[in-house]
């Protein structure tokens, strides 16, 4: 299959053109069930397996999110399992957060190792809580509907100055509007500093702290990842770091995104058949991986 080998001009990666979409599909199919694109798993694959280690690898990862997340967002919205108020608040906080984070990154944190260690510790605590709930707590039953029904759709969603609420499966969920807006702003700053979409941080917070159902919020989190990643691609492509921009490898990023698009679409479609406990276990395991990566890197491991 030598004719499928290709050398990508920006990154210098030489591999089969089938590898990027297949790997992205496999990762995003599972992670999208918890509202995570899987970009944080794709980053070490690009660096360790493909040998893509220049600063452009970060913006290429963002491009994967931009190209792939619409598949999951569309599917969740089509099934009426999309909380628009949550999505609006996430987007409203993430956009200025990413800009602030990018400015902080290039101005004050050329090596933000300590702050990353703190983020890792917070994520580790959240992951432990998530796994504990999955192993010992009660979880909602899985869904089995193909389209919107009166019981399995998000309805009566509203944003007020103090409280945001929505109904899902005959239950009303509510939370403080300012709290989610503040969380999204902080996550946007972290994303701008480290080059991540933020879904791996927002999703477990919404599930464990805000006590929102994973079946309803996954699509909203993916939309937040899309917006923050679009801002990331723009900033990395146009604003210099140390005198040079770090534009993505467009072809490689789009190939990754093509696999992610299909993976997230199918992951969103299958999610309703998966027990909430399994999704929480998967999400908890994923977050622990991210947390340990941040913590171990602080100690040079």
Steps between C-alpha positions, in 0.01 A plus 500: 500500500794726426289722279306610809814635667510877514734763639316793652684820405452708816563236767734277301299198616525202266223244538208339321219744430266248664669513841388850615125454436495144636679592823282809549185296438597240760576759766210738444236226475543417867596836649213689333251303711623703796513831313875482429648516151807292584751759380711460815558133402571596141774742605738236646428277200614775266810572705611151605384285208503737203793710624316832462662709775505859370268766653265448206389170655284697744316695232464178297332346802267800515422450131398141573248634752366761258449241226380209712275635777211612272419131445422445866332837549269435203399156622426610856299797373307282255391274784396802711765410757667839483472757779527832317529714817797291615658533155445877494657548843799280414562686174453842664763421763745307284549758223646779720673234711697360207613848399610578856674164529687545176619844611608360838681216323712720275556773761538342843513122474764377255523186716177476705600177675377593849156612388464185292582293811218676685256426217608136507429474874153650457421263214623204703258583782214537252587169334507317833158643588367400158628142532368472855153601383515258209605208719272556797232756418171473320500602135232576250375230267620498143279638225371315197339764278598588146353850496330757723228370731305666779706327771848482349549851371633817659216748547400814692861618494557858611774737609430754772735740673530280807392153390510285187268200480371232266288184507628159392331162549234641734759666722578871539867595525619844609823676590637849560555676168805690623669180616497336156599827331793531740600136446497548124716813530757315713501202265541735203804657665649157569426398142666812365810437712539129426337459161207276601133523411389478862241223476709271721466757779144627451328164449596340835421825684151511351439137594651488850467856633197634312332155510383521138421188290774396257235405240387863478820706535748314278398689185523839671853421620604394149370833366714680758799297383427598140488872581812501718691300240392733219635789705818301565563430130448869425734624772775247427480578128499878526668604827874429524659311790869588543489680166333226296148368447420131549241430231365145480588232250170554321488175306596284798255682728215461251570128462492460877182708504333285234542194721391699803190627320376147437618370837323772697183467295481126562612539862216746561255261334612199705522692829131470577532122510790506746434484877597821675729303731710381206527850361610633839760223534638579156500873567665454840774284351562757228522789748743306719726457197496874437557582868792259541658636183496855644620390845780270382627761256544738795746252651679452168358152440 
